[in-house]
Every structure is written in structure tokens, then in C-alpha cells.
Amino acid sequence: MRVTMDLMRGWQVASGKWTLMMMDGPYHRNRVSINTRVRVHRPDLTTLWPWLLRCPGARTDHDRVKLLVGIWRAARRETGKLWPQCSVSAIAGMEIDYTNKLVLAPMVRVGTLPFRLLAAEYGADITYGEEIIDHKILKCERRINDVLGTIDVVEKGTDSVVFRTCSEERNRVVFQMGTSDAVRALRAAQILCKDVAAVDINMGCPKSFSISGGMGAALLTKPDLIHDILTTLKRNLNTPVTCKIRLLKSPQDTVELARRIEKTGVSALAVHGRKVADRPRDPAKWSEIADVVAAVSIPVIANGDVFEYEDFERIKVATGASSVMVARGALWNASMFSPKGKLPWEDVKREYVRKSILWDNDIKSTKHTLKEMIMHYSCLEFPEGKAVIKSETLADLARHYGEDNYYELINKSRFSFGGSR
């Protein structure tokens, strides 16, 4: 066994195939993975409680939950009480490396915590959350969820979760925001910027809701407002700031906007290779992304028409981009991030359901994601689609996908830690 202190004032306790740092019992009972470090510190930065787990046989969330229940009970016997409250160490100002990264794109009602973790498990290096409007965030408060071991952004006076994250994805999750005002964007970002790896501004959404509110693609024709929003965030946040745009009417217009964005000091620029009027069926214009790459020195993330693992290399070669972002291809089968090839569709769906159960995902979001998967490979009029549509709870989905025992195990483990639901 070895114990070392890293630059983030956390401790690594490693032995064999496992690395684990346990904090208080219930707070991080799900934060165990093979060859993973969990960095934590107490508020007073003086006392740390390492706890070593040896069990090379565990390979799934199901196994880990069972093991962690046992660990927590052993810790109580050892100490005679719950361990002192600890908190995840913030990594203020730590930049993401945007070189040769596979990136999960922001997708509304899809990019919640379970799907982000699913994509990361298959190989995604950076995962964007779904776009959330600044007005909505400003109606929320940040809460620590001791039962799940998550940080939740919740609507004030309710239990409605708007954004949920955890320490496991702290170094790769990007919070994407819709905004049309610099001050409002800053106030919203300050609520959760310490819990994410970067804050991204959506400047490419062509939906009428975004455009009518002066957000998304409406910003593409307002370079002064873009400059105001990005520079305001850069001046006041220690968290990296990025943005995502679409192509403008001409390649030169896109290049000029990209150069202006670069001057704001953003850490990276994602470019979707379609114009506002283009439809998803229209081919992405990789050559126009290449024009942007050639014109700026900041990392450019290329997005558009990436459906297979081999497409990551194809678009990189064609554009010269630093990294590659994928949306629909990952939605249809998140295992496309794996260099080993896609897993069977059925396996990916079931793993998504399990993660939705584990992280108590919103049923509407879970159903929407499953329906999108089903519509690509099958039809909602078939029995599976009808069962998903009729499901009203995660328990209903668990029964349909044969995960009843897993659902019961998770609920029992929550109850044993004083949780509810």
C-alpha cells in the first residue's frame, strides 16, 4: 500500500487494482472505480480518513454498491461513529487539455449525469451537459445530496433537480448555458462553476425558443454581445470558459467571428459544421471548420457527421481540429466512443437504465433518451417502445428491462444510509 499527497491536497491510497478514498459513510458510497483516484479534503485541511478496499472481482456498479455497503458498516465498527464530514476539493482555474479528445456534445434532455457517465465509461474524455438557460439557474440553489453523493442545482422551494453532477466527472464535465446577457450569465455561472471543469456558452442552437430570446444562434450576428459575455465570464471566473458556434453565411464571416472569440481568451471553440438553416440530414461542411482551425491558435473542437469511431480520425484529418465532438452518434449508441467497437444496442440501453436508477435520474429525461435510442434502431409502436411510453417511474423501466433486482438493491442501500425515495 502507498499513500501520497497530490497537488490538489488530496490523498491517494492505492493497492493492487483498487484506489479508494472514503469520506463520510453515505456521502461517497458510489465513488469507487478501478484505477481511479478520489481527491478529498476536510474543511480544516488537517485530518484525512483513507480507507482501503481490496476486491478485484468487482466490475460493475451493482458490485460496487454491495461492496460499499459493507465498507461503510466496517468503517462504523472501526471508528464507532460516522466519519467526519468532508468535501470535494475544488480545482480552481485548472485548464482542460483539449488535445486529441473525444467529446460528448450538449443534448437537451439527454446530457444528464447518467448519460454523461455512460459516455465517459465507453471512452468520452469531455462530456457536456444539456443546455440550461441562465434564467432557470438563477431560480435555483446549490445543494449537497448526501444520499446520492452528488451536487444538485435545485429549484428553490422544490426538489426539482435542474443540474446534477458528482466528483467522478469533476475534471471533464462542461456546463453549457443559454444566455443573452453578460451579467446574468455571470450570476448563473457563479452558482456552479466550482463543480464543473468548464463553462460553455451556447451560440449555435437554431431552435425558435433560443433565437426568440436572443440566445443560441441569435448571438452569431451580435459579435459585440458575444465579446461582452465571454470577457465578463473570463474576468470573474477561475473556471475555464468556452463557447460553441455554427457556421455563418460565408466561410469568411465564420473565420472573422472565430478570431474575435479567440481574443476574449476562451480556452476552446467548438464549431458545428452546419449553418442555422441547415437540417441534420444536410452534410456537415468539414472544409469550413478547417478554415476556422487555420485562422485561430486556440483549440477547435469539430462537430458534425460523426457516427462511427473511425469518423473521429476522419474529421480530425479533414479539419485539423484539436478534438472531436459527437451528438447523435453517441445518443444512438454511446459505446461508439470505444476503440474496441460498438457494443450491442441492447447492452447499452440496459446500462443506461441502470445508471439512471443509480443516480435517481428524472423519469421524463430517462424516457426521452430511451425513446430516441429506440426510434433510431426500431419503432416506438413495437412492444418495447410502448412499454417505455407507458412507464411512469424508474421502477417501471427497471421491470421492463429486467433490472428489478438492481432497482431493489439500490433502494435498500439508500434506505440503509438514511435516504429516501
PDB file of C-alpha atoms in Angstrom, residues 128-273:
ATOM      1  CA  TYR A 128     -21.112  18.428 -21.969  1.00  0.00           C
ATOM      2  CA  GLY A 129     -24.324  18.694 -20.012  1.00  0.00           C
ATOM      3  CA  GLU A 130     -27.548  19.751 -21.676  1.00  0.00           C
ATOM      4  CA  GLU A 131     -28.004  23.475 -22.291  1.00  0.00           C
ATOM      5  CA  ILE A 132     -29.680  25.216 -19.350  1.00  0.00           C
ATOM      6  CA  ILE A 133     -30.961  28.787 -19.578  1.00  0.00           C
ATOM      7  CA  ASP A 134     -29.455  31.360 -17.210  1.00  0.00           C
ATOM      8  CA  HIS A 135     -32.920  32.490 -16.042  1.00  0.00           C
ATOM      9  CA  LYS A 136     -33.603  28.955 -14.818  1.00  0.00           C
ATOM     10  CA  ILE A 137     -30.309  28.628 -12.957  1.00  0.00           C
ATOM     11  CA  LEU A 138     -30.937  31.924 -11.169  1.00  0.00           C
ATOM     12  CA  LYS A 139     -34.100  30.427  -9.681  1.00  0.00           C
ATOM     13  CA  CYS A 140     -32.045  27.593  -8.188  1.00  0.00           C
ATOM     14  CA  GLU A 141     -29.785  26.873  -5.257  1.00  0.00           C
ATOM     15  CA  ARG A 142     -26.827  24.509  -4.892  1.00  0.00           C
ATOM     16  CA  ARG A 143     -27.366  21.550  -2.562  1.00  0.00           C
ATOM     17  CA  ILE A 144     -25.236  18.625  -1.414  1.00  0.00           C
ATOM     18  CA  ASN A 145     -27.143  15.372  -1.869  1.00  0.00           C
ATOM     19  CA  ASP A 146     -25.762  13.136   0.886  1.00  0.00           C
ATOM     20  CA  VAL A 147     -27.850  10.163  -0.227  1.00  0.00           C
ATOM     21  CA  LEU A 148     -26.566  10.062  -3.805  1.00  0.00           C
ATOM     22  CA  GLY A 149     -23.183  11.661  -3.200  1.00  0.00           C
ATOM     23  CA  THR A 150     -23.952  14.359  -5.755  1.00  0.00           C
ATOM     24  CA  ILE A 151     -24.072  18.118  -6.050  1.00  0.00           C
ATOM     25  CA  ASP A 152     -27.525  19.205  -7.164  1.00  0.00           C
ATOM     26  CA  VAL A 153     -28.707  22.523  -8.543  1.00  0.00           C
ATOM     27  CA  VAL A 154     -32.327  22.576  -7.426  1.00  0.00           C
ATOM     28  CA  GLU A 155     -35.206  24.982  -7.965  1.00  0.00           C
ATOM     29  CA  LYS A 156     -35.697  26.939  -4.753  1.00  0.00           C
ATOM     30  CA  GLY A 157     -38.536  25.694  -2.602  1.00  0.00           C
ATOM     31  CA  THR A 158     -38.796  22.409  -4.505  1.00  0.00           C
ATOM     32  CA  ASP A 159     -36.957  19.119  -5.019  1.00  0.00           C
ATOM     33  CA  SER A 160     -36.807  19.645  -8.785  1.00  0.00           C
ATOM     34  CA  VAL A 161     -33.232  18.986  -9.944  1.00  0.00           C
ATOM     35  CA  VAL A 162     -32.102  21.213 -12.809  1.00  0.00           C
ATOM     36  CA  PHE A 163     -28.475  20.020 -12.910  1.00  0.00           C
ATOM     37  CA  ARG A 164     -26.777  17.143 -11.104  1.00  0.00           C
ATOM     38  CA  THR A 165     -23.086  16.271 -11.024  1.00  0.00           C
ATOM     39  CA  CYS A 166     -20.628  14.276  -8.915  1.00  0.00           C
ATOM     40  CA  SER A 167     -16.921  14.180  -8.095  1.00  0.00           C
ATOM     41  CA  GLU A 168     -16.357  11.333 -10.552  1.00  0.00           C
ATOM     42  CA  GLU A 169     -16.866  13.688 -13.503  1.00  0.00           C
ATOM     43  CA  ARG A 170     -15.451  16.850 -11.932  1.00  0.00           C
ATOM     44  CA  ASN A 171     -12.470  17.056 -14.300  1.00  0.00           C
ATOM     45  CA  ARG A 172     -14.419  16.504 -17.528  1.00  0.00           C
ATOM     46  CA  VAL A 173     -17.997  17.813 -17.229  1.00  0.00           C
ATOM     47  CA  VAL A 174     -18.807  21.051 -19.055  1.00  0.00           C
ATOM     48  CA  PHE A 175     -21.813  23.107 -18.026  1.00  0.00           C
ATOM     49  CA  GLN A 176     -23.452  24.676 -21.074  1.00  0.00           C
ATOM     50  CA  MET A 177     -25.580  27.763 -20.618  1.00  0.00           C
ATOM     51  CA  GLY A 178     -28.019  29.645 -22.805  1.00  0.00           C
ATOM     52  CA  THR A 179     -27.835  33.399 -22.260  1.00  0.00           C
ATOM     53  CA  SER A 180     -28.183  36.789 -23.910  1.00  0.00           C
ATOM     54  CA  ASP A 181     -26.821  38.947 -21.100  1.00  0.00           C
ATOM     55  CA  ALA A 182     -23.309  39.114 -19.640  1.00  0.00           C
ATOM     56  CA  VAL A 183     -24.231  39.993 -16.058  1.00  0.00           C
ATOM     57  CA  ARG A 184     -26.974  37.402 -15.890  1.00  0.00           C
ATOM     58  CA  ALA A 185     -24.652  34.777 -17.358  1.00  0.00           C
ATOM     59  CA  LEU A 186     -22.043  35.519 -14.705  1.00  0.00           C
ATOM     60  CA  ARG A 187     -24.536  35.320 -11.833  1.00  0.00           C
ATOM     61  CA  ALA A 188     -25.783  31.965 -13.104  1.00  0.00           C
ATOM     62  CA  ALA A 189     -22.285  30.568 -13.704  1.00  0.00           C
ATOM     63  CA  GLN A 190     -21.152  31.516 -10.205  1.00  0.00           C
ATOM     64  CA  ILE A 191     -23.724  29.142  -8.703  1.00  0.00           C
ATOM     65  CA  LEU A 192     -22.000  26.018 -10.009  1.00  0.00           C
ATOM     66  CA  CYS A 193     -18.704  26.960 -11.655  1.00  0.00           C
ATOM     67  CA  LYS A 194     -16.648  25.317  -8.892  1.00  0.00           C
ATOM     68  CA  ASP A 195     -18.352  21.974  -9.522  1.00  0.00           C
ATOM     69  CA  VAL A 196     -17.558  21.679 -13.233  1.00  0.00           C
ATOM     70  CA  ALA A 197     -14.480  21.574 -15.446  1.00  0.00           C
ATOM     71  CA  ALA A 198     -15.614  24.412 -17.728  1.00  0.00           C
ATOM     72  CA  VAL A 199     -18.499  26.748 -18.515  1.00  0.00           C
ATOM     73  CA  ASP A 200     -19.652  26.877 -22.142  1.00  0.00           C
ATOM     74  CA  ILE A 201     -21.936  29.408 -23.831  1.00  0.00           C
ATOM     75  CA  ASN A 202     -24.345  28.076 -26.451  1.00  0.00           C
ATOM     76  CA  MET A 203     -24.095  30.199 -29.588  1.00  0.00           C
ATOM     77  CA  GLY A 204     -25.387  27.690 -32.100  1.00  0.00           C
ATOM     78  CA  CYS A 205     -28.850  26.442 -31.131  1.00  0.00           C
ATOM     79  CA  PRO A 206     -31.235  27.234 -34.035  1.00  0.00           C
ATOM     80  CA  LYS A 207     -34.448  26.473 -32.128  1.00  0.00           C
ATOM     81  CA  SER A 208     -37.051  29.234 -32.083  1.00  0.00           C
ATOM     82  CA  PHE A 209     -37.087  29.345 -28.282  1.00  0.00           C
ATOM     83  CA  SER A 210     -33.390  30.216 -28.154  1.00  0.00           C
ATOM     84  CA  ILE A 211     -33.431  32.651 -31.056  1.00  0.00           C
ATOM     85  CA  SER A 212     -36.546  34.495 -29.850  1.00  0.00           C
ATOM     86  CA  GLY A 213     -34.824  35.022 -26.503  1.00  0.00           C
ATOM     87  CA  GLY A 214     -31.688  36.377 -28.154  1.00  0.00           C
ATOM     88  CA  MET A 215     -29.760  33.224 -27.213  1.00  0.00           C
ATOM     89  CA  GLY A 216     -28.118  30.409 -29.139  1.00  0.00           C
ATOM     90  CA  ALA A 217     -27.682  31.122 -32.849  1.00  0.00           C
ATOM     91  CA  ALA A 218     -29.111  34.629 -32.370  1.00  0.00           C
ATOM     92  CA  LEU A 219     -25.745  35.573 -30.859  1.00  0.00           C
ATOM     93  CA  LEU A 220     -23.884  34.753 -34.084  1.00  0.00           C
ATOM     94  CA  THR A 221     -24.852  38.118 -35.556  1.00  0.00           C
ATOM     95  CA  LYS A 222     -24.050  40.049 -32.361  1.00  0.00           C
ATOM     96  CA  PRO A 223     -20.244  39.954 -32.010  1.00  0.00           C
ATOM     97  CA  ASP A 224     -20.193  42.820 -29.501  1.00  0.00           C
ATOM     98  CA  LEU A 225     -22.573  40.964 -27.186  1.00  0.00           C
ATOM     99  CA  ILE A 226     -20.531  37.774 -27.621  1.00  0.00           C
ATOM    100  CA  HIS A 227     -17.415  39.699 -26.611  1.00  0.00           C
ATOM    101  CA  ASP A 228     -19.191  41.179 -23.585  1.00  0.00           C
ATOM    102  CA  ILE A 229     -20.478  37.812 -22.342  1.00  0.00           C
ATOM    103  CA  LEU A 230     -17.211  35.926 -22.778  1.00  0.00           C
ATOM    104  CA  THR A 231     -14.921  38.618 -21.375  1.00  0.00           C
ATOM    105  CA  THR A 232     -17.201  39.117 -18.369  1.00  0.00           C
ATOM    106  CA  LEU A 233     -17.036  35.409 -17.584  1.00  0.00           C
ATOM    107  CA  LYS A 234     -13.278  35.251 -18.169  1.00  0.00           C
ATOM    108  CA  ARG A 235     -12.588  38.205 -15.855  1.00  0.00           C
ATOM    109  CA  ASN A 236     -14.676  36.889 -12.992  1.00  0.00           C
ATOM    110  CA  LEU A 237     -14.408  33.087 -13.074  1.00  0.00           C
ATOM    111  CA  ASN A 238     -11.466  30.833 -12.279  1.00  0.00           C
ATOM    112  CA  THR A 239     -13.196  28.120 -14.293  1.00  0.00           C
ATOM    113  CA  PRO A 240     -12.265  27.770 -17.986  1.00  0.00           C
ATOM    114  CA  VAL A 241     -14.746  29.388 -20.395  1.00  0.00           C
ATOM    115  CA  THR A 242     -15.578  28.105 -23.887  1.00  0.00           C
ATOM    116  CA  CYS A 243     -18.320  28.527 -26.482  1.00  0.00           C
ATOM    117  CA  LYS A 244     -19.959  26.560 -29.283  1.00  0.00           C
ATOM    118  CA  ILE A 245     -20.956  28.151 -32.594  1.00  0.00           C
ATOM    119  CA  ARG A 246     -22.365  27.218 -36.002  1.00  0.00           C
ATOM    120  CA  LEU A 247     -21.144  28.245 -39.421  1.00  0.00           C
ATOM    121  CA  LEU A 248     -22.190  31.686 -40.643  1.00  0.00           C
ATOM    122  CA  LYS A 249     -23.399  32.564 -44.141  1.00  0.00           C
ATOM    123  CA  SER A 250     -19.884  32.646 -45.585  1.00  0.00           C
ATOM    124  CA  PRO A 251     -16.623  30.985 -44.543  1.00  0.00           C
ATOM    125  CA  GLN A 252     -15.022  34.410 -44.124  1.00  0.00           C
ATOM    126  CA  ASP A 253     -17.785  35.532 -41.744  1.00  0.00           C
ATOM    127  CA  THR A 254     -17.218  32.423 -39.622  1.00  0.00           C
ATOM    128  CA  VAL A 255     -13.461  32.994 -39.552  1.00  0.00           C
ATOM    129  CA  GLU A 256     -13.867  36.635 -38.531  1.00  0.00           C
ATOM    130  CA  LEU A 257     -16.194  35.670 -35.680  1.00  0.00           C
ATOM    131  CA  ALA A 258     -13.821  32.914 -34.540  1.00  0.00           C
ATOM    132  CA  ARG A 259     -10.926  35.382 -34.447  1.00  0.00           C
ATOM    133  CA  ARG A 260     -12.979  37.791 -32.374  1.00  0.00           C
ATOM    134  CA  ILE A 261     -13.947  34.996 -29.985  1.00  0.00           C
ATOM    135  CA  GLU A 262     -10.292  33.985 -29.671  1.00  0.00           C
ATOM    136  CA  LYS A 263      -9.424  37.495 -28.464  1.00  0.00           C
ATOM    137  CA  THR A 264     -11.753  37.098 -25.466  1.00  0.00           C
ATOM    138  CA  GLY A 265      -9.379  34.493 -24.013  1.00  0.00           C
ATOM    139  CA  VAL A 266     -11.636  31.443 -24.203  1.00  0.00           C
ATOM    140  CA  SER A 267      -9.973  28.079 -23.669  1.00  0.00           C
ATOM    141  CA  ALA A 268     -11.502  26.407 -26.731  1.00  0.00           C
ATOM    142  CA  LEU A 269     -14.055  26.886 -29.500  1.00  0.00           C
ATOM    143  CA  ALA A 270     -16.456  24.185 -30.690  1.00  0.00           C
ATOM    144  CA  VAL A 271     -17.689  24.555 -34.273  1.00  0.00           C
ATOM    145  CA  HIS A 272     -20.729  22.731 -35.645  1.00  0.00           C
ATOM    146  CA  GLY A 273     -20.219  22.309 -39.373  1.00  0.00           C
TER     147      GLY A 273
END
